[in-house]
């Protein structure tokens, strides 16, 4: 038995210099055959946190992804069947670690697929508004949240970090100024390692020192 509210999951990643949004193709009405963010009804006696992980797994095949509550959406016209409250959750995932694990295990969805955040198809319900709010959250917290580092490999280059900032902010950054600012902050740990398997000059790898990050930001 379903309650009168739903959970919607915004799952963001980063690949090929672009922010990516995981969408699912709906297999039931309303909005059959439309793309949407993964979501479904919460069962009547189900705890919210349990519902988040269940729905995420059923719609995408992904397990044990940490999701943070984003906001509630309750517009009168957001659902064709009347006012249905949805609570949106937000997750950041590293692309290469999960790209081959995405496959819905529910008949509610036909498939799950990544879309560049600036090239989204028409979305069901008010899901464009929910995605936009998620991207705004990322943009507004970029200077003091470690969340964006969850979008990068554990070991990354300064170029990858700059590309991620540019994708989030939607503008090109000056390379010299960006690196100077990042190095001044002092929470990146340079490694004695370089990129492997690249056709160009391999760049030095870095890691986020979480303890120093909390100290600087805190």
PDB file of C-alpha atoms in Angstrom:
ATOM      1  CA  UNK A   1       0.000   0.000   0.000  1.00  0.00           C
ATOM      2  CA  UNK A   2       1.391   3.393  -1.010  1.00  0.00           C
ATOM      3  CA  UNK A   3       1.360   6.640   0.937  1.00  0.00           C
ATOM      4  CA  UNK A   4       0.491   9.935  -0.728  1.00  0.00           C
ATOM      5  CA  UNK A   5       4.049  11.038  -1.214  1.00  0.00           C
ATOM      6  CA  UNK A   6       7.056  10.022  -3.261  1.00  0.00           C
ATOM      7  CA  UNK A   7      10.830  10.039  -3.137  1.00  0.00           C
ATOM      8  CA  UNK A   8      12.828  11.426  -6.055  1.00  0.00           C
ATOM      9  CA  UNK A   9      16.574  10.878  -6.379  1.00  0.00           C
ATOM     10  CA  UNK A  10      18.899  13.311  -8.149  1.00  0.00           C
ATOM     11  CA  UNK A  11      22.139  11.443  -8.874  1.00  0.00           C
ATOM     12  CA  UNK A  12      24.951  13.598 -10.222  1.00  0.00           C
ATOM     13  CA  UNK A  13      28.311  12.599 -11.639  1.00  0.00           C
ATOM     14  CA  UNK A  14      31.101  14.100 -13.759  1.00  0.00           C
ATOM     15  CA  UNK A  15      32.506  12.741 -17.027  1.00  0.00           C
ATOM     16  CA  UNK A  16      34.122  14.173 -20.170  1.00  0.00           C
ATOM     17  CA  UNK A  17      34.295  17.634 -18.643  1.00  0.00           C
ATOM     18  CA  UNK A  18      30.533  17.766 -18.005  1.00  0.00           C
ATOM     19  CA  UNK A  19      28.205  17.292 -15.074  1.00  0.00           C
ATOM     20  CA  UNK A  20      26.023  14.242 -15.678  1.00  0.00           C
ATOM     21  CA  UNK A  21      22.497  13.523 -14.415  1.00  0.00           C
ATOM     22  CA  UNK A  22      21.163   9.963 -14.158  1.00  0.00           C
ATOM     23  CA  UNK A  23      17.691   9.716 -15.712  1.00  0.00           C
ATOM     24  CA  UNK A  24      15.272   6.824 -16.067  1.00  0.00           C
ATOM     25  CA  UNK A  25      12.825   6.139 -18.888  1.00  0.00           C
ATOM     26  CA  UNK A  26       9.342   5.627 -17.444  1.00  0.00           C
ATOM     27  CA  UNK A  27       7.377   2.495 -18.248  1.00  0.00           C
ATOM     28  CA  UNK A  28       4.012   3.481 -16.781  1.00  0.00           C
ATOM     29  CA  UNK A  29       1.487   6.286 -16.857  1.00  0.00           C
ATOM     30  CA  UNK A  30       1.452   9.188 -16.337  1.00  0.00           C
ATOM     31  CA  UNK A  31       4.335  10.303 -18.556  1.00  0.00           C
ATOM     32  CA  UNK A  32       4.915   6.835 -19.988  1.00  0.00           C
ATOM     33  CA  UNK A  33       8.056   6.798 -22.204  1.00  0.00           C
ATOM     34  CA  UNK A  34       9.253  10.111 -20.742  1.00  0.00           C
ATOM     35  CA  UNK A  35      12.588  10.607 -19.008  1.00  0.00           C
ATOM     36  CA  UNK A  36      12.542  11.418 -15.307  1.00  0.00           C
ATOM     37  CA  UNK A  37      14.783  11.367 -12.275  1.00  0.00           C
ATOM     38  CA  UNK A  38      14.504   8.036 -10.401  1.00  0.00           C
ATOM     39  CA  UNK A  39      11.554   8.105  -8.022  1.00  0.00           C
ATOM     40  CA  UNK A  40       8.476   6.308  -6.759  1.00  0.00           C
ATOM     41  CA  UNK A  41       5.870   6.139  -4.001  1.00  0.00           C
ATOM     42  CA  UNK A  42       6.860   5.469  -0.400  1.00  0.00           C
ATOM     43  CA  UNK A  43       5.076   2.484   1.115  1.00  0.00           C
ATOM     44  CA  UNK A  44       2.610   3.355   3.880  1.00  0.00           C
ATOM     45  CA  UNK A  45       4.605   1.830   6.759  1.00  0.00           C
ATOM     46  CA  UNK A  46       8.085   2.391   5.311  1.00  0.00           C
ATOM     47  CA  UNK A  47      10.666   4.645   6.933  1.00  0.00           C
ATOM     48  CA  UNK A  48      11.879   7.488   4.699  1.00  0.00           C
ATOM     49  CA  UNK A  49      15.536   6.450   4.732  1.00  0.00           C
ATOM     50  CA  UNK A  50      14.611   2.871   3.819  1.00  0.00           C
ATOM     51  CA  UNK A  51      12.441   4.177   0.977  1.00  0.00           C
ATOM     52  CA  UNK A  52      15.275   6.282  -0.458  1.00  0.00           C
ATOM     53  CA  UNK A  53      17.633   3.326  -0.780  1.00  0.00           C
ATOM     54  CA  UNK A  54      14.923   0.937  -1.985  1.00  0.00           C
ATOM     55  CA  UNK A  55      13.647   3.292  -4.671  1.00  0.00           C
ATOM     56  CA  UNK A  56      17.144   4.225  -5.823  1.00  0.00           C
ATOM     57  CA  UNK A  57      18.030   0.531  -6.168  1.00  0.00           C
ATOM     58  CA  UNK A  58      14.805  -0.429  -7.939  1.00  0.00           C
ATOM     59  CA  UNK A  59      15.053   2.406 -10.444  1.00  0.00           C
ATOM     60  CA  UNK A  60      18.798   2.318 -11.180  1.00  0.00           C
ATOM     61  CA  UNK A  61      20.263  -0.922  -9.813  1.00  0.00           C
ATOM     62  CA  UNK A  62      22.641   1.078  -7.597  1.00  0.00           C
ATOM     63  CA  UNK A  63      23.100   0.152  -3.927  1.00  0.00           C
ATOM     64  CA  UNK A  64      24.375   1.871  -0.795  1.00  0.00           C
ATOM     65  CA  UNK A  65      24.688   5.361  -2.268  1.00  0.00           C
ATOM     66  CA  UNK A  66      24.758   8.081   0.369  1.00  0.00           C
ATOM     67  CA  UNK A  67      21.945  10.542  -0.352  1.00  0.00           C
ATOM     68  CA  UNK A  68      21.366  13.890   1.315  1.00  0.00           C
ATOM     69  CA  UNK A  69      17.896  15.414   1.590  1.00  0.00           C
ATOM     70  CA  UNK A  70      17.507  18.311  -0.836  1.00  0.00           C
ATOM     71  CA  UNK A  71      13.987  19.744  -0.479  1.00  0.00           C
ATOM     72  CA  UNK A  72      10.277  18.970  -0.578  1.00  0.00           C
ATOM     73  CA  UNK A  73       8.173  19.849  -3.619  1.00  0.00           C
ATOM     74  CA  UNK A  74       4.392  20.151  -3.246  1.00  0.00           C
ATOM     75  CA  UNK A  75       3.056  22.246  -6.121  1.00  0.00           C
ATOM     76  CA  UNK A  76      -0.645  21.678  -6.801  1.00  0.00           C
ATOM     77  CA  UNK A  77       0.014  20.967 -10.478  1.00  0.00           C
ATOM     78  CA  UNK A  78       3.217  18.932 -10.115  1.00  0.00           C
ATOM     79  CA  UNK A  79       1.377  15.612 -10.591  1.00  0.00           C
ATOM     80  CA  UNK A  80      -1.586  14.889 -12.925  1.00  0.00           C
ATOM     81  CA  UNK A  81      -3.343  12.928 -10.177  1.00  0.00           C
ATOM     82  CA  UNK A  82      -3.465  15.872  -7.806  1.00  0.00           C
ATOM     83  CA  UNK A  83      -1.222  17.183  -5.043  1.00  0.00           C
ATOM     84  CA  UNK A  84       1.401  14.565  -4.348  1.00  0.00           C
ATOM     85  CA  UNK A  85       4.277  15.683  -2.164  1.00  0.00           C
ATOM     86  CA  UNK A  86       7.750  14.536  -3.141  1.00  0.00           C
ATOM     87  CA  UNK A  87      10.905  14.687  -1.059  1.00  0.00           C
ATOM     88  CA  UNK A  88      13.981  15.002  -3.260  1.00  0.00           C
ATOM     89  CA  UNK A  89      17.344  13.558  -2.304  1.00  0.00           C
ATOM     90  CA  UNK A  90      20.733  14.351  -3.809  1.00  0.00           C
ATOM     91  CA  UNK A  91      23.744  12.076  -4.364  1.00  0.00           C
ATOM     92  CA  UNK A  92      27.190  12.626  -5.866  1.00  0.00           C
ATOM     93  CA  UNK A  93      28.899   9.589  -7.385  1.00  0.00           C
ATOM     94  CA  UNK A  94      32.228   8.963  -9.090  1.00  0.00           C
ATOM     95  CA  UNK A  95      31.439   8.071 -12.705  1.00  0.00           C
ATOM     96  CA  UNK A  96      33.885   5.243 -13.413  1.00  0.00           C
ATOM     97  CA  UNK A  97      33.061   3.443 -10.170  1.00  0.00           C
ATOM     98  CA  UNK A  98      29.382   2.930 -11.023  1.00  0.00           C
ATOM     99  CA  UNK A  99      28.963   3.370 -14.786  1.00  0.00           C
ATOM    100  CA  UNK A 100      28.676  -0.393 -15.408  1.00  0.00           C
ATOM    101  CA  UNK A 101      26.357  -1.046 -12.454  1.00  0.00           C
ATOM    102  CA  UNK A 102      23.338   0.878 -13.696  1.00  0.00           C
ATOM    103  CA  UNK A 103      20.382  -1.288 -14.604  1.00  0.00           C
ATOM    104  CA  UNK A 104      16.828  -0.899 -13.243  1.00  0.00           C
ATOM    105  CA  UNK A 105      15.559  -3.929 -11.346  1.00  0.00           C
ATOM    106  CA  UNK A 106      11.939  -2.768 -11.543  1.00  0.00           C
ATOM    107  CA  UNK A 107       9.405  -2.860 -14.374  1.00  0.00           C
ATOM    108  CA  UNK A 108       8.451   0.745 -13.582  1.00  0.00           C
ATOM    109  CA  UNK A 109      11.444   1.904 -15.613  1.00  0.00           C
ATOM    110  CA  UNK A 110      12.698   0.758 -19.022  1.00  0.00           C
ATOM    111  CA  UNK A 111      16.285   1.914 -18.650  1.00  0.00           C
ATOM    112  CA  UNK A 112      18.568   4.306 -16.831  1.00  0.00           C
ATOM    113  CA  UNK A 113      20.983   6.548 -18.688  1.00  0.00           C
ATOM    114  CA  UNK A 114      23.376   9.446 -18.065  1.00  0.00           C
ATOM    115  CA  UNK A 115      22.661  12.831 -19.654  1.00  0.00           C
ATOM    116  CA  UNK A 116      24.869  15.923 -19.624  1.00  0.00           C
ATOM    117  CA  UNK A 117      23.293  18.475 -17.278  1.00  0.00           C
ATOM    118  CA  UNK A 118      23.212  21.101 -20.049  1.00  0.00           C
ATOM    119  CA  UNK A 119      21.655  18.688 -22.590  1.00  0.00           C
ATOM    120  CA  UNK A 120      18.676  17.250 -20.721  1.00  0.00           C
ATOM    121  CA  UNK A 121      15.613  15.988 -22.606  1.00  0.00           C
ATOM    122  CA  UNK A 122      12.094  17.093 -21.637  1.00  0.00           C
ATOM    123  CA  UNK A 123      11.441  15.709 -18.162  1.00  0.00           C
ATOM    124  CA  UNK A 124       8.279  14.352 -16.530  1.00  0.00           C
ATOM    125  CA  UNK A 125       6.451  16.184 -13.737  1.00  0.00           C
ATOM    126  CA  UNK A 126       8.490  19.038 -12.206  1.00  0.00           C
ATOM    127  CA  UNK A 127      11.741  17.115 -12.444  1.00  0.00           C
ATOM    128  CA  UNK A 128      13.555  19.859 -14.342  1.00  0.00           C
ATOM    129  CA  UNK A 129      12.872  22.186 -11.399  1.00  0.00           C
ATOM    130  CA  UNK A 130      14.234  19.563  -8.994  1.00  0.00           C
ATOM    131  CA  UNK A 131      17.392  19.014 -11.067  1.00  0.00           C
ATOM    132  CA  UNK A 132      17.906  22.777 -11.362  1.00  0.00           C
ATOM    133  CA  UNK A 133      17.646  23.168  -7.581  1.00  0.00           C
ATOM    134  CA  UNK A 134      20.240  20.402  -7.177  1.00  0.00           C
ATOM    135  CA  UNK A 135      22.667  22.124  -9.556  1.00  0.00           C
ATOM    136  CA  UNK A 136      22.099  25.438  -7.769  1.00  0.00           C
ATOM    137  CA  UNK A 137      22.875  23.746  -4.428  1.00  0.00           C
ATOM    138  CA  UNK A 138      26.170  22.462  -5.862  1.00  0.00           C
ATOM    139  CA  UNK A 139      27.025  25.863  -7.326  1.00  0.00           C
ATOM    140  CA  UNK A 140      26.239  27.722  -4.104  1.00  0.00           C
ATOM    141  CA  UNK A 141      28.264  25.373  -1.881  1.00  0.00           C
ATOM    142  CA  UNK A 142      31.270  24.884  -4.169  1.00  0.00           C
ATOM    143  CA  UNK A 143      33.629  26.943  -2.008  1.00  0.00           C
ATOM    144  CA  UNK A 144      32.946  25.243   1.323  1.00  0.00           C
ATOM    145  CA  UNK A 145      31.623  21.731   0.650  1.00  0.00           C
ATOM    146  CA  UNK A 146      33.690  18.612   0.056  1.00  0.00           C
ATOM    147  CA  UNK A 147      30.804  17.141  -1.954  1.00  0.00           C
ATOM    148  CA  UNK A 148      32.299  18.072  -5.306  1.00  0.00           C
ATOM    149  CA  UNK A 149      35.341  15.892  -4.572  1.00  0.00           C
ATOM    150  CA  UNK A 150      32.984  12.900  -4.511  1.00  0.00           C
ATOM    151  CA  UNK A 151      32.531  13.531  -8.251  1.00  0.00           C
ATOM    152  CA  UNK A 152      36.258  13.061  -8.906  1.00  0.00           C
ATOM    153  CA  UNK A 153      38.439   9.956  -8.707  1.00  0.00           C
ATOM    154  CA  UNK A 154      40.217   9.574  -5.375  1.00  0.00           C
ATOM    155  CA  UNK A 155      43.410  10.663  -7.166  1.00  0.00           C
ATOM    156  CA  UNK A 156      42.896  13.502  -9.630  1.00  0.00           C
ATOM    157  CA  UNK A 157      44.769  16.166 -11.587  1.00  0.00           C
ATOM    158  CA  UNK A 158      44.447  19.913 -11.135  1.00  0.00           C
ATOM    159  CA  UNK A 159      43.077  20.073 -14.681  1.00  0.00           C
ATOM    160  CA  UNK A 160      40.273  17.672 -13.742  1.00  0.00           C
ATOM    161  CA  UNK A 161      39.511  19.773 -10.658  1.00  0.00           C
ATOM    162  CA  UNK A 162      39.404  22.963 -12.732  1.00  0.00           C
ATOM    163  CA  UNK A 163      37.156  21.333 -15.355  1.00  0.00           C
ATOM    164  CA  UNK A 164      34.761  20.294 -12.591  1.00  0.00           C
ATOM    165  CA  UNK A 165      34.644  23.839 -11.193  1.00  0.00           C
ATOM    166  CA  UNK A 166      34.012  25.198 -14.687  1.00  0.00           C
ATOM    167  CA  UNK A 167      31.205  22.691 -15.294  1.00  0.00           C
ATOM    168  CA  UNK A 168      29.517  23.619 -12.002  1.00  0.00           C
ATOM    169  CA  UNK A 169      29.937  27.382 -12.393  1.00  0.00           C
ATOM    170  CA  UNK A 170      29.220  27.415 -16.136  1.00  0.00           C
ATOM    171  CA  UNK A 171      32.219  29.556 -17.035  1.00  0.00           C
ATOM    172  CA  UNK A 172      35.878  29.264 -18.009  1.00  0.00           C
ATOM    173  CA  UNK A 173      38.438  29.935 -15.272  1.00  0.00           C
ATOM    174  CA  UNK A 174      41.938  31.301 -15.687  1.00  0.00           C
ATOM    175  CA  UNK A 175      44.324  28.370 -15.220  1.00  0.00           C
ATOM    176  CA  UNK A 176      47.056  30.275 -13.380  1.00  0.00           C
ATOM    177  CA  UNK A 177      44.698  32.048 -10.985  1.00  0.00           C
ATOM    178  CA  UNK A 178      42.772  28.857 -10.273  1.00  0.00           C
ATOM    179  CA  UNK A 179      45.905  26.881  -9.379  1.00  0.00           C
ATOM    180  CA  UNK A 180      47.289  29.703  -7.280  1.00  0.00           C
ATOM    181  CA  UNK A 181      44.065  29.899  -5.284  1.00  0.00           C
ATOM    182  CA  UNK A 182      43.825  26.123  -4.800  1.00  0.00           C
ATOM    183  CA  UNK A 183      47.460  25.831  -3.721  1.00  0.00           C
ATOM    184  CA  UNK A 184      47.039  28.728  -1.279  1.00  0.00           C
ATOM    185  CA  UNK A 185      44.166  26.926   0.456  1.00  0.00           C
ATOM    186  CA  UNK A 186      46.514  24.051   1.264  1.00  0.00           C
ATOM    187  CA  UNK A 187      44.104  21.126   1.537  1.00  0.00           C
ATOM    188  CA  UNK A 188      45.227  19.244  -1.568  1.00  0.00           C
ATOM    189  CA  UNK A 189      47.922  16.656  -1.000  1.00  0.00           C
ATOM    190  CA  UNK A 190      50.365  16.268  -3.935  1.00  0.00           C
ATOM    191  CA  UNK A 191      51.243  12.632  -4.610  1.00  0.00           C
ATOM    192  CA  UNK A 192      54.394  11.063  -6.026  1.00  0.00           C
ATOM    193  CA  UNK A 193      52.223   9.683  -8.801  1.00  0.00           C
ATOM    194  CA  UNK A 194      51.287  10.717 -12.322  1.00  0.00           C
ATOM    195  CA  UNK A 195      48.482   9.919 -14.740  1.00  0.00           C
ATOM    196  CA  UNK A 196      48.765   6.583 -16.549  1.00  0.00           C
ATOM    197  CA  UNK A 197      47.657   5.533 -20.001  1.00  0.00           C
ATOM    198  CA  UNK A 198      47.365   9.027 -21.489  1.00  0.00           C
ATOM    199  CA  UNK A 199      48.660  10.068 -24.904  1.00  0.00           C
ATOM    200  CA  UNK A 200      49.795  13.482 -23.660  1.00  0.00           C
ATOM    201  CA  UNK A 201      52.269  14.492 -20.955  1.00  0.00           C
ATOM    202  CA  UNK A 202      51.117  12.823 -17.734  1.00  0.00           C
ATOM    203  CA  UNK A 203      50.055  15.270 -15.040  1.00  0.00           C
ATOM    204  CA  UNK A 204      50.735  15.025 -11.323  1.00  0.00           C
ATOM    205  CA  UNK A 205      47.998  13.493  -9.163  1.00  0.00           C
ATOM    206  CA  UNK A 206      46.511  14.964  -5.995  1.00  0.00           C
ATOM    207  CA  UNK A 207      44.224  13.836  -3.155  1.00  0.00           C
ATOM    208  CA  UNK A 208      41.939  15.809  -0.907  1.00  0.00           C
ATOM    209  CA  UNK A 209      43.210  15.983   2.666  1.00  0.00           C
ATOM    210  CA  UNK A 210      39.816  15.905   4.407  1.00  0.00           C
ATOM    211  CA  UNK A 211      41.212  16.875   7.796  1.00  0.00           C
ATOM    212  CA  UNK A 212      42.930  19.973   6.411  1.00  0.00           C
ATOM    213  CA  UNK A 213      39.839  20.792   4.370  1.00  0.00           C
ATOM    214  CA  UNK A 214      37.648  20.817   7.494  1.00  0.00           C
ATOM    215  CA  UNK A 215      40.217  22.937   9.281  1.00  0.00           C
ATOM    216  CA  UNK A 216      40.388  25.515   6.470  1.00  0.00           C
ATOM    217  CA  UNK A 217      36.646  25.623   5.821  1.00  0.00           C
ATOM    218  CA  UNK A 218      35.494  25.157   9.402  1.00  0.00           C
TER     219      UNK A 218
END
